[in-house]
Short mmCIF file of C-alpha atoms in Angstrom, two decimals:
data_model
loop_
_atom_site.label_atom_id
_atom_site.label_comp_id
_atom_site.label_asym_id
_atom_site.label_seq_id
_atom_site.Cartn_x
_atom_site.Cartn_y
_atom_site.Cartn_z
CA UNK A 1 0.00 0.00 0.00
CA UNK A 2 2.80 2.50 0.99
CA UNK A 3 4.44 1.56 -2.65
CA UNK A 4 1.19 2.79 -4.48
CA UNK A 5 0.47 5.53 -2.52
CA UNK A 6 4.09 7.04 -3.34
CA UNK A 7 3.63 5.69 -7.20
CA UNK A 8 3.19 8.52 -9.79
CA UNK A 9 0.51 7.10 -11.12
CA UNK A 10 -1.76 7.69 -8.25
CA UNK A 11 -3.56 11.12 -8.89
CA UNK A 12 -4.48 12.13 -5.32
CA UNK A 13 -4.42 10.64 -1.64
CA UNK A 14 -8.54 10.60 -1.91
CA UNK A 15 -8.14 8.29 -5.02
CA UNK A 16 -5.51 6.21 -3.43
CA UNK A 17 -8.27 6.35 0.48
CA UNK A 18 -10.88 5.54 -2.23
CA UNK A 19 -9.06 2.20 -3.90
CA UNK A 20 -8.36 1.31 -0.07
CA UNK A 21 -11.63 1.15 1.27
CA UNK A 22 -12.88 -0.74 -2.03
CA UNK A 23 -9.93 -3.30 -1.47
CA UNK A 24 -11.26 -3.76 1.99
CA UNK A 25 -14.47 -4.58 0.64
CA UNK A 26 -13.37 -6.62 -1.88
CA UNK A 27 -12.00 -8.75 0.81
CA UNK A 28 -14.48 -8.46 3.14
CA UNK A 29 -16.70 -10.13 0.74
CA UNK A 30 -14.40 -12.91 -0.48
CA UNK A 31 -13.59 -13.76 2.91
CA UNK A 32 -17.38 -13.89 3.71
CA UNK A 33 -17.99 -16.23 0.93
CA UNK A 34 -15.53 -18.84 1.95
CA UNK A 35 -17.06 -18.26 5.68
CA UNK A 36 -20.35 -18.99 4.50
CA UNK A 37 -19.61 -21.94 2.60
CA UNK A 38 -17.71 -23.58 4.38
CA UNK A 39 -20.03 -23.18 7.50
CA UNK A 40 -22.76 -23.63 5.38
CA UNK A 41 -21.12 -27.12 4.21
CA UNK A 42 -20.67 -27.82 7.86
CA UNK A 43 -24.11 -27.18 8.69
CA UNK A 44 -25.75 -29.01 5.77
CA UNK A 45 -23.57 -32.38 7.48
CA UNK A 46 -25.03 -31.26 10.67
CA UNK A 47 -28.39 -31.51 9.56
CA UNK A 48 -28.04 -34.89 7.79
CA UNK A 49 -26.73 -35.81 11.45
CA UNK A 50 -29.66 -34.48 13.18
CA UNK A 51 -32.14 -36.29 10.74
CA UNK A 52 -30.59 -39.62 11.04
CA UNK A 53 -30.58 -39.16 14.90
CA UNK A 54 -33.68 -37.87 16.01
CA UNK A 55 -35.73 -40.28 13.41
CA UNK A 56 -35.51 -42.83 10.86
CA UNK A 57 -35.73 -41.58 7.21
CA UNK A 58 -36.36 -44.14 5.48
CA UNK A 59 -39.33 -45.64 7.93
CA UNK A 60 -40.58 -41.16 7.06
CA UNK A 61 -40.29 -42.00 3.61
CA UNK A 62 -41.78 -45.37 3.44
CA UNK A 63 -44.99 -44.11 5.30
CA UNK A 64 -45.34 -40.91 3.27
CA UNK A 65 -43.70 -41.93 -0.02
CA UNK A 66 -42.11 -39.44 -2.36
CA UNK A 67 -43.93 -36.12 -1.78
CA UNK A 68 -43.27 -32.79 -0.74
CA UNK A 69 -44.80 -33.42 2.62
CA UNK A 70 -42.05 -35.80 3.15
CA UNK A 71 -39.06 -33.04 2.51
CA UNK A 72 -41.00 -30.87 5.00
CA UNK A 73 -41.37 -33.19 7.56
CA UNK A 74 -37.64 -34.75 7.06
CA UNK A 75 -36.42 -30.57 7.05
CA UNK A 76 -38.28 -29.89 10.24
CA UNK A 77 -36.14 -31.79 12.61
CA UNK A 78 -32.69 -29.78 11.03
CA UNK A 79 -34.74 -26.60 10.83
CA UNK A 80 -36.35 -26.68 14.34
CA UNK A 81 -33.17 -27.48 15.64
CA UNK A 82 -31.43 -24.79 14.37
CA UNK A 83 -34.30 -22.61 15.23
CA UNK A 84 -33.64 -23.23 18.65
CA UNK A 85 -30.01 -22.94 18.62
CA UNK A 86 -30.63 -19.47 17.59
CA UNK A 87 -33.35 -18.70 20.14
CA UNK A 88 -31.46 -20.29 22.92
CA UNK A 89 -28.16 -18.56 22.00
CA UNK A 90 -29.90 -14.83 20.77
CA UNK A 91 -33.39 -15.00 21.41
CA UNK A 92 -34.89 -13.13 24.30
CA UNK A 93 -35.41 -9.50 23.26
CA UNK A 94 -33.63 -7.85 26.38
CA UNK A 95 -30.32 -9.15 25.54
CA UNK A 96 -30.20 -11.81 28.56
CA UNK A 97 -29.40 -14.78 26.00
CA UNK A 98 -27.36 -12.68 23.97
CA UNK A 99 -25.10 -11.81 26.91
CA UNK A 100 -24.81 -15.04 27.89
CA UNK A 101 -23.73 -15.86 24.98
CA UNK A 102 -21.23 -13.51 24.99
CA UNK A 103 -19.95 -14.25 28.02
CA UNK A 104 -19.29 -18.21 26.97
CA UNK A 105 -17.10 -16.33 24.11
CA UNK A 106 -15.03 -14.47 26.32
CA UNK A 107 -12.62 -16.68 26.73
CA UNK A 108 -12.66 -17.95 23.75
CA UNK A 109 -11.34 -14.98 22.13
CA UNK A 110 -8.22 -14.81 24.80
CA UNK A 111 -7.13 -18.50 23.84
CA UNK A 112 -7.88 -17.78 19.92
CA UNK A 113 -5.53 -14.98 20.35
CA UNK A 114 -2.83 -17.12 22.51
CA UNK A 115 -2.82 -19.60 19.58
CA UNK A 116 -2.59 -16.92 16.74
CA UNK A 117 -0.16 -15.44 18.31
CA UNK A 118 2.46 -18.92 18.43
CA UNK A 119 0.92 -19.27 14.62
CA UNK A 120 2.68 -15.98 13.48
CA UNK A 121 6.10 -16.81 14.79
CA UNK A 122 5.54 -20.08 13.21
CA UNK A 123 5.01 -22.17 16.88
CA UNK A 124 1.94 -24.19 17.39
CA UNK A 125 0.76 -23.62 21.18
CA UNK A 126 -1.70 -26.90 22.17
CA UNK A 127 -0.63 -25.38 25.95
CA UNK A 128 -3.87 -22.64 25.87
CA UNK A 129 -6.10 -24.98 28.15
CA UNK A 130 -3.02 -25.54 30.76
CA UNK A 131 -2.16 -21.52 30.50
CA UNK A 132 -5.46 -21.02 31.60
CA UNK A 133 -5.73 -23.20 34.54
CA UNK A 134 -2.13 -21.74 35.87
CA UNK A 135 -4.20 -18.05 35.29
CA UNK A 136 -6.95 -19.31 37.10
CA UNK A 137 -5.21 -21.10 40.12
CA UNK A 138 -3.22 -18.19 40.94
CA UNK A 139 -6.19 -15.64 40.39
CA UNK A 140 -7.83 -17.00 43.31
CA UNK A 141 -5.21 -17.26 45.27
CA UNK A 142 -4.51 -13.55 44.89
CA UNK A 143 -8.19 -12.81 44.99
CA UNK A 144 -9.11 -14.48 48.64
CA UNK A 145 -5.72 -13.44 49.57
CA UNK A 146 -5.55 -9.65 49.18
CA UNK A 147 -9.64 -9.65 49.38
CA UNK A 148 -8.70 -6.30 51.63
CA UNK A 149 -7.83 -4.32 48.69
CA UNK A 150 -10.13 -1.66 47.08
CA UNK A 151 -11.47 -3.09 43.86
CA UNK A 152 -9.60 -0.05 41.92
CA UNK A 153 -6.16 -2.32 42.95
CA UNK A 154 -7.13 -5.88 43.18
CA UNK A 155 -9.07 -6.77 39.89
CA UNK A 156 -5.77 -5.45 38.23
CA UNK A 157 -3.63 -7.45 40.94
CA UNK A 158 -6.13 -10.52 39.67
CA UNK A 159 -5.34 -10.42 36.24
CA UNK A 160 -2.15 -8.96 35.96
CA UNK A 161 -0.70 -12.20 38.01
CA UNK A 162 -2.78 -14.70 35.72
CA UNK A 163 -1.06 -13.04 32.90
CA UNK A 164 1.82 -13.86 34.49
CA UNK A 165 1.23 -17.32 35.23
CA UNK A 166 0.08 -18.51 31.70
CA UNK A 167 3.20 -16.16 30.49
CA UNK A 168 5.75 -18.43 32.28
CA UNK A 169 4.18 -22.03 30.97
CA UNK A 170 4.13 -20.38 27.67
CA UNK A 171 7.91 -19.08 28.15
CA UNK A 172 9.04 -22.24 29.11
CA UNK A 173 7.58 -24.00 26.12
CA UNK A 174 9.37 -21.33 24.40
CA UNK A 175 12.81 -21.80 25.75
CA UNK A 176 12.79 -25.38 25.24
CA UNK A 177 12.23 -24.66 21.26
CA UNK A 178 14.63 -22.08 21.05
CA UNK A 179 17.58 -23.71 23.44
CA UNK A 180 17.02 -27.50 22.86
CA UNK A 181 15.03 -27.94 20.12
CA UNK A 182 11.84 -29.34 21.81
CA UNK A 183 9.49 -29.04 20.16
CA UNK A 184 7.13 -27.00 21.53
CA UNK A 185 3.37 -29.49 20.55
CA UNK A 186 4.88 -31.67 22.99
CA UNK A 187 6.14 -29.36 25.89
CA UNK A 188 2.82 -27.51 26.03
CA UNK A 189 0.72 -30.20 26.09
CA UNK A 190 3.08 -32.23 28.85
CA UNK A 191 2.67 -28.40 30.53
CA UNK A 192 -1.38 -29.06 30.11
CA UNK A 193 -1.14 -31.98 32.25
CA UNK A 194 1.14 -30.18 34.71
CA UNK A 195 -1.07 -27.73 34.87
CA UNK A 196 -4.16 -29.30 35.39
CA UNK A 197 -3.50 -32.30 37.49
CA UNK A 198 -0.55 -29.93 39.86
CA UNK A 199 -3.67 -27.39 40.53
CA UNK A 200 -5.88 -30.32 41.09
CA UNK A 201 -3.39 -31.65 43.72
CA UNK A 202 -2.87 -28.46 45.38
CA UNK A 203 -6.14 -27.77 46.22
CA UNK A 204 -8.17 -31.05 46.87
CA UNK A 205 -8.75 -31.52 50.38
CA UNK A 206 -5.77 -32.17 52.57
CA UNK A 207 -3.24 -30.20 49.56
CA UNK A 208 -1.81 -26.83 50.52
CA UNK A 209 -4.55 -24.51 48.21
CA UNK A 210 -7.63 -26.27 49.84
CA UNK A 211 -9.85 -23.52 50.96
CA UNK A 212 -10.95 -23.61 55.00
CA UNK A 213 -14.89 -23.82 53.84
CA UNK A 214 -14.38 -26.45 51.51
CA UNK A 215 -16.40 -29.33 52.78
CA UNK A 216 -14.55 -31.66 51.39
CA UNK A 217 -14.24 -30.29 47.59
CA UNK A 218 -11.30 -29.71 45.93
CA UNK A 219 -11.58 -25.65 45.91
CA UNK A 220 -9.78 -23.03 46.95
CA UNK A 221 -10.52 -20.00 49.30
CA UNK A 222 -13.32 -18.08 47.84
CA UNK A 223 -12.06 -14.35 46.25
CA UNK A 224 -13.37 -11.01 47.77
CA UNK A 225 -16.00 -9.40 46.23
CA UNK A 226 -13.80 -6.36 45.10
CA UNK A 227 -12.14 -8.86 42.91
CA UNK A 228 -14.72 -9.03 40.55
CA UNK A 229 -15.21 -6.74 36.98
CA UNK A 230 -18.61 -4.49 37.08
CA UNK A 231 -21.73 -6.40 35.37
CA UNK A 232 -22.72 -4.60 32.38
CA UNK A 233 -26.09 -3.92 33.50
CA UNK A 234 -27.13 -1.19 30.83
CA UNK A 235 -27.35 -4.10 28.71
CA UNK A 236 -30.25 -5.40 30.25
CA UNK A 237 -31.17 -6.06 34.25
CA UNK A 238 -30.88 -9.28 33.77
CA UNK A 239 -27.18 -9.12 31.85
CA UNK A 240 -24.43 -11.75 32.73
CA UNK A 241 -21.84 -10.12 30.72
CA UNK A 242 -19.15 -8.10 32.63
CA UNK A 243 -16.41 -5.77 31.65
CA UNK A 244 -14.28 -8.29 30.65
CA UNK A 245 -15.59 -7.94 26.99
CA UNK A 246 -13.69 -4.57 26.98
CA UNK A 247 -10.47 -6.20 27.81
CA UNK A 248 -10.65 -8.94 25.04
CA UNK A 249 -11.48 -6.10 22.96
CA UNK A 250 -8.43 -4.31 23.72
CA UNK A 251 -6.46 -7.43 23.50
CA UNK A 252 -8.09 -7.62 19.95
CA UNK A 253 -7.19 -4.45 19.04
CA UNK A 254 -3.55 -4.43 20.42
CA UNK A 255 -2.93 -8.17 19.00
CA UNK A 256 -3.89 -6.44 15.23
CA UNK A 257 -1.63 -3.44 16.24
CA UNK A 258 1.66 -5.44 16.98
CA UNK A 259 1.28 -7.04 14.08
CA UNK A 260 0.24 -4.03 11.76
CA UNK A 261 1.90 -1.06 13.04
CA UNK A 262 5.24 -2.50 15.09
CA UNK A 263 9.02 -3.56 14.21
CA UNK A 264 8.09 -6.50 16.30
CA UNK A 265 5.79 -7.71 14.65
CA UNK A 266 7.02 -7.76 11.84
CA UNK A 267 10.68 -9.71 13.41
CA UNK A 268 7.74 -12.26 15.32
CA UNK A 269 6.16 -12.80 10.99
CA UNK A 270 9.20 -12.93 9.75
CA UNK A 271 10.74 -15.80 12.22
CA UNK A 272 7.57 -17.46 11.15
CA UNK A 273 7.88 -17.24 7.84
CA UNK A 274 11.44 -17.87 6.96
CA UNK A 275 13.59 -18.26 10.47
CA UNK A 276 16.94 -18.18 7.89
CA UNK A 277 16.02 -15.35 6.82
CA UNK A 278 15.11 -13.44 9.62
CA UNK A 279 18.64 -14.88 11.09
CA UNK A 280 20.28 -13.42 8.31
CA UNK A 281 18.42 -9.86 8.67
CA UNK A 282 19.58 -9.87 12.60
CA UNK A 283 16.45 -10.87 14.07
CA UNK A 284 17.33 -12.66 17.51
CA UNK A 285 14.97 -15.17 16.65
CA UNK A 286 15.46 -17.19 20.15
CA UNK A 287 14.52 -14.23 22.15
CA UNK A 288 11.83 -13.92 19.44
CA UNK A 289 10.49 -16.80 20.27
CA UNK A 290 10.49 -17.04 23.63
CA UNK A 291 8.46 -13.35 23.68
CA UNK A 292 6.00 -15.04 21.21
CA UNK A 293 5.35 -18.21 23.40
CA UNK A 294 5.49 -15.79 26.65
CA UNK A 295 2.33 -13.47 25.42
CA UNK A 296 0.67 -16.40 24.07
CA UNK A 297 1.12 -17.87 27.70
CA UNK A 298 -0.20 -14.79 29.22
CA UNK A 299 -3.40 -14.46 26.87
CA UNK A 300 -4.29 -17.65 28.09
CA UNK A 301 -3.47 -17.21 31.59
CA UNK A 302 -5.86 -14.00 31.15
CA UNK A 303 -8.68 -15.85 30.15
CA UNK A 304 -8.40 -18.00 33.18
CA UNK A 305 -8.24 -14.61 35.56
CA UNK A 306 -10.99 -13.34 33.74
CA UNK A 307 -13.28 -16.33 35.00
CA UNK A 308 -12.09 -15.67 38.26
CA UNK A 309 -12.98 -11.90 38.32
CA UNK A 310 -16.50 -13.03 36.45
CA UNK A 311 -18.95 -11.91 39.04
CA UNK A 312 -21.64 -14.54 38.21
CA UNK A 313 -19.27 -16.49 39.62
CA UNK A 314 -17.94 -18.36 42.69
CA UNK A 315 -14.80 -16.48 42.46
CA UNK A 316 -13.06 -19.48 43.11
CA UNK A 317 -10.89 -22.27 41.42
CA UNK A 318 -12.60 -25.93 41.77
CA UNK A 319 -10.75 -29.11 40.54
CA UNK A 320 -10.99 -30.57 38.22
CA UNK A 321 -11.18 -27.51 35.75
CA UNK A 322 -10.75 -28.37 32.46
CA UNK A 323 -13.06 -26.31 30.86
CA UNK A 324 -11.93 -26.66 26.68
CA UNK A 325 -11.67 -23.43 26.17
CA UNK A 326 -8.01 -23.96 25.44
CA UNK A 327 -8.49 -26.37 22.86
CA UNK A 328 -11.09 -24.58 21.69
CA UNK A 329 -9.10 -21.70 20.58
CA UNK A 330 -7.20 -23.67 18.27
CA UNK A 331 -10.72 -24.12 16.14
CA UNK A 332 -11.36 -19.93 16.71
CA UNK A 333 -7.64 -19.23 15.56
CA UNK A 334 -7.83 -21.52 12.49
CA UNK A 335 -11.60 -20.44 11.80
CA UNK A 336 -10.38 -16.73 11.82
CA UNK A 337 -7.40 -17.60 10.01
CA UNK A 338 -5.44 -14.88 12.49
CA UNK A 339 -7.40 -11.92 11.72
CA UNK A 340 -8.85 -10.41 14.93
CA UNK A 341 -11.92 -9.33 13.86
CA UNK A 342 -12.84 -13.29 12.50
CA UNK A 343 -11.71 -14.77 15.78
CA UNK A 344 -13.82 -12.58 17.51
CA UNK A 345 -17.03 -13.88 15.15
CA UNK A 346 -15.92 -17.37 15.53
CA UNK A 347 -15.95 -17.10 19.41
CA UNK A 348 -19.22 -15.83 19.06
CA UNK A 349 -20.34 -18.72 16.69
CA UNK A 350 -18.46 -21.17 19.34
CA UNK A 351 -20.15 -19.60 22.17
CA UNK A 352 -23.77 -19.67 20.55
CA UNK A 353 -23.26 -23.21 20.23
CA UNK A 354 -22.85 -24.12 23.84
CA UNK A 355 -25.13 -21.77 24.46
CA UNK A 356 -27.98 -23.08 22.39
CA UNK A 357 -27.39 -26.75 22.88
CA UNK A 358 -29.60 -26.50 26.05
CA UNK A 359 -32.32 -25.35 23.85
CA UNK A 360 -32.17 -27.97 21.00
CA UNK A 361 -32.21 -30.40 23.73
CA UNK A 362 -35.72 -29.26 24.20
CA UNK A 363 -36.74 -30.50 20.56
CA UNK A 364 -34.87 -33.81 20.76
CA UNK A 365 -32.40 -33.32 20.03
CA UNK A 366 -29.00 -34.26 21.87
CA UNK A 367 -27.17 -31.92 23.32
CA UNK A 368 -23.57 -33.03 22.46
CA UNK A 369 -24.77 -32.17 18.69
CA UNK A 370 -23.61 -28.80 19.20
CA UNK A 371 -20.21 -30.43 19.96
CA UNK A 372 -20.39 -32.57 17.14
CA UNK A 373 -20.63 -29.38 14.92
CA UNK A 374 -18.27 -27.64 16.71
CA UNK A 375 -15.48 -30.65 14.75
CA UNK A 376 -17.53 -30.75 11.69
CA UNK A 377 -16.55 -27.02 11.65
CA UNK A 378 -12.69 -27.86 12.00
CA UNK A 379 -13.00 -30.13 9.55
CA UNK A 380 -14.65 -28.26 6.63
CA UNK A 381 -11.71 -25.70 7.64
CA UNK A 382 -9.63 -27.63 5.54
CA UNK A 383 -11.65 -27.29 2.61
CA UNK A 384 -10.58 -23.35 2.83
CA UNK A 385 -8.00 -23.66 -0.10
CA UNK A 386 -10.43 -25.17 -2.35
CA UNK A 387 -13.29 -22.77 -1.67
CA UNK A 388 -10.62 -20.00 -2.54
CA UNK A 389 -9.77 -21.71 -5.61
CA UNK A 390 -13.35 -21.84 -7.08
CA UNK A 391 -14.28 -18.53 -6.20
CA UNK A 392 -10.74 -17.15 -7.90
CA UNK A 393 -11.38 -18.96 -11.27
CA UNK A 394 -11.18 -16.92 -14.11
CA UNK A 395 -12.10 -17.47 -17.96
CA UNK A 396 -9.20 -15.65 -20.09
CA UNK A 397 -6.67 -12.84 -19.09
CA UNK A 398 -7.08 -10.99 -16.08
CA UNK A 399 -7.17 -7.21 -16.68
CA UNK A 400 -6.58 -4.21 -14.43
CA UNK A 401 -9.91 -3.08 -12.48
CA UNK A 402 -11.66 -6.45 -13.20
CA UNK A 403 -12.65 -7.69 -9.54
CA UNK A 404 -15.41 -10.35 -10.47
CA UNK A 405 -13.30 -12.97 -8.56
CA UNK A 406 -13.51 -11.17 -5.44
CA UNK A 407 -17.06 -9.61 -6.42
CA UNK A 408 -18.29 -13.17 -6.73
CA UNK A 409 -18.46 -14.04 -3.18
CA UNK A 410 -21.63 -11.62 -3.24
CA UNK A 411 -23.63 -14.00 -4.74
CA UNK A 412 -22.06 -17.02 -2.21
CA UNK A 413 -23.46 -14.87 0.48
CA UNK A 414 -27.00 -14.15 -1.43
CA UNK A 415 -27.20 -17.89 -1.23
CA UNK A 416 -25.87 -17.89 2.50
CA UNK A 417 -29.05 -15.45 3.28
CA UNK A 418 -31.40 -17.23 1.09
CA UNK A 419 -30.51 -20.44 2.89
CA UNK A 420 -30.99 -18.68 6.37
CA UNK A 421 -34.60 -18.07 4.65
CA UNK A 422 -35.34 -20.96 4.59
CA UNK A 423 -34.25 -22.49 7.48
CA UNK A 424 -36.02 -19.79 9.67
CA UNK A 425 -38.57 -18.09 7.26
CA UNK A 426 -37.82 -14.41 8.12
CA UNK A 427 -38.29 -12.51 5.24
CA UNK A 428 -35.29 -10.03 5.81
CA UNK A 429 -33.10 -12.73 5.16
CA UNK A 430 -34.65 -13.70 1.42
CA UNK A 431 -34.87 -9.80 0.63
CA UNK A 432 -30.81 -9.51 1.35
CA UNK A 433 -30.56 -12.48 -0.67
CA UNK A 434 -31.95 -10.63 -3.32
CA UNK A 435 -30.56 -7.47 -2.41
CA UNK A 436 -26.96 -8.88 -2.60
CA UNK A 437 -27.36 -10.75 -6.09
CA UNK A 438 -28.86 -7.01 -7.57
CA UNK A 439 -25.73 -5.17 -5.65
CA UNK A 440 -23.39 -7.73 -8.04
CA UNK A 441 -25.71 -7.00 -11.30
CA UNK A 442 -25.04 -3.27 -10.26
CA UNK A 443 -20.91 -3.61 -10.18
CA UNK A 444 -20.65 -6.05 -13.12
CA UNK A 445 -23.10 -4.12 -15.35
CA UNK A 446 -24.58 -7.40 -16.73
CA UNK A 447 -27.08 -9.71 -15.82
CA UNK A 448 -25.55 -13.04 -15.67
CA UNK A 449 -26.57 -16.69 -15.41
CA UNK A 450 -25.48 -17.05 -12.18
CA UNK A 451 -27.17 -13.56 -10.82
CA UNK A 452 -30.47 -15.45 -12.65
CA UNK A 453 -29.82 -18.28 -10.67
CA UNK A 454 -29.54 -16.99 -7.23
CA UNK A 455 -32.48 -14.78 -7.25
CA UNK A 456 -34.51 -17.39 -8.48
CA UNK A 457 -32.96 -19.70 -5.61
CA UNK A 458 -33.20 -16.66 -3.20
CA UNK A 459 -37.48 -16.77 -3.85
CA UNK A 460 -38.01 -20.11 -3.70
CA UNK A 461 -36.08 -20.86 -0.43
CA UNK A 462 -38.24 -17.50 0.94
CA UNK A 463 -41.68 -18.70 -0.43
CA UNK A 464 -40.67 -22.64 0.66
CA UNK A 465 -39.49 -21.45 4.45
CA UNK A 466 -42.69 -20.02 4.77
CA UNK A 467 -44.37 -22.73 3.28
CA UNK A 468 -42.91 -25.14 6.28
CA UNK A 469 -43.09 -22.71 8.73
CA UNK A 470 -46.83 -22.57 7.50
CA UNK A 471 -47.71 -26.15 7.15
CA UNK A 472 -45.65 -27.56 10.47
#
């Protein structure tokens, strides 16, 4: 970008803000397409899954034969499902489900950042889930321990020393990649099982962390109620979402800024990309490491202090604790590809699915589906390169100023909406269905086949969700 906007042949720095923003479009859209297939390819599994497991299709299709009535009543088990998923994780019109929802993604978005953050110096942390143990252990301990403290100093104290805590695991890991070659898939997840089964030792009854109103559980002292974040409570009375969301906000926004804006990020890149290379420029690539496997650490030590300092909480650490999150972040790292802004959405798609699963237990639906999806996702996230390649076929020479590969994705998401139609037969969804294919019609200047085909798709998946939604 800094090339072009010094080349003579741009004309002014509005031209050159203008080509900017319509490059950031451009790939906003394509990397919305290959979102939406590929979740909508996980989904349409899904839904085969729930069919075959909430009733027998063929004993459907024997009774009612080959009829329309049959699709319906076959599509109502998927659709109802998913229905409720949404409902369960977004529904209630005060926010209450939404915040919940939220608040399940929390952490997910601190150990999606501690694993992109390994990815770019080319390390693979597996350690996220032990980092945030280590965070949450010592969280409590400083929480019951300085419970005194004004809130002002001891929700900092909280989370600055489970930043610490996951930092160290994740410096470790570090060290023993850079200094002995270790390498570093093994070392954090022996440093899981440190972490896990050391804090469960420590404070089951009898161990040194057991706290004096235990009863008998494994759980520490409980922390002082200055130790918690403030509710968001503007977001509805009933709102389980704290101030937390701020923090892995800022963590966002910082984690895009290293990487963006500073020397060392670019040193951090470049050791992933070529560590030869960056040798050869005089990047201390040890040391480089070791700082990249150190923040990773404390990003997932931070998610751990942050369910400490959740108020709807106990406030304390209770063995065992092994929530997933950590391993979970290695799907919302890989699903965002690194970008902060997709991790963030892909801890919010995570979250709605644990959040929802209660609800599509209600319909019959088991509620380990959700997890089930949840690796059908991961899956279908290998399919990424071959999305990319269909979308980014072209039919002779490529000139200057022709964008339909990257304008295509438009109609992948008109289809995306119209499916969404369907499945819940709001009509806002078909008309952005429509509205999308008409914005590509507008940019290409043409009507095409394929703009033909979606809108016709785009009415019939309106007019047949309503339909079902009508009938059932």
């Amino acid at each position: 970008m800094a090339v072009a906007a010094g080349s003579p042949a741009e004309p002014s720095s509005e031209g050159g803000l203008g080509q900017a923003l319509i490059a950031l479009v451009r790939r906003l859209v394509a990397e919305s397409a290959v979102a939406a297939i590929t979740l909508g390819l996980a989904f349409v599994l899904g839904s085969l899954l729930i069919i075959c497991t909430t009733t027998d299709p063929f004993a459907v299709i024997g009774e009612h034969g080959f009829r329309l009535k049959t699709l319906g009543l076959l599509l109502h088990y998927p659709f109802n499902a998913f229905d409720s998923l949404f409902s369960g994780s977004f529904g209630a019109p005060d926010m209450t489900t939404a915040t919940v929802t939220f608040g399940q993604a929390l952490p997910l978005v601190f150990t999606g950042l501690a694993v992109a953050f390994a990815f770019r110096c080319g390390l693979f942390n597996i350690g996220a889930e032990g980092q945030l143990v280590a965070g949450a252990l010592v969280a409590s301990m400083v929480g019951s321990s300085w419970s005194g403290l004004p809130a002002i100093l001891l929700v900092p104290a909280v989370l600055l020393i489970s930043l610490l805590a996951g930092g160290v695991l994740g410096a470790v890991a570090g060290a023993l990649k850079a200094y002995r070659g270790a390498h570093e898939v093994i070392t954090t997840i022996m440093l899981n099982y440190i972490a896990i089964y050391g804090a469960t030792a420590m404070v089951e009854q009898g161990g040194p962390l057991n706290g004096p109103n235990s009863n008998g559980q494994a759980v520490t002292a409980h922390a002082g109620s200055n130790a918690f974040l403030p509710l968001l409570t503007w977001l509805g009375k009933d709102s389980t979402l704290d101030a937390g969301v701020f923090i892995a906000l800022g963590c966002a926004a910082l984690y895009w800024f290293i990487f963006a804006r500073t020397s060392f990020g670019y040193e951090i890149t470049a050791v992933g990309l070529n560590p030869g290379a960056a040798a050869y420029g005089g990047i201390p690539i040890k040391r480089r490491m070791i700082m990249a496997m150190a923040i990773a650490g404390g990003l997932g030590g931070l998610a751990g202090g942050l369910y400490i300092a959740d108020p709807t909480g106990t406030g304390a650490f209770q063995a065992p604790f092994d929530p997933g999150w950590g391993f979970d972040g290695i799907a919302i790292a890989l699903l965002g590809k690194g970008n902060p802004i997709g991790m963030i959405l892909a801890a919010i798609l995570f979250g709605a699915l644990r959040t929802g699963s209660q609800s599509m237990q209600l319909v019959g639906v088991s509620p380990h589906m959700t997890e089930v999806l949840q690796g059908i996702i991961v899956l279908f996230i290998a399919l990424d390169v071959i999305v990319r390649k269909l979308l980014n076929r072209r039919r002779g020479v490529r000139t200057p100023g022709d964008f339909a590969a990257e304008w295509r994705g438009l109609l992948v998401l008109s289809v995306a909406s119209a499916s969404i139609a369907l499945i819940f037969s709001h009509v806002f969804f078909g008309a952005l269905a429509i509205a999308f294919a008409a914005v590509f019609v507008l940019i290409r200047r043409q009507v095409t086949r394929g703009s033909v085909a979606v809108v016709v798709y785009s009415v019939i998946c309106l007019a047949l969700g309503l339909a079902i939604n009508q009938y059932l």
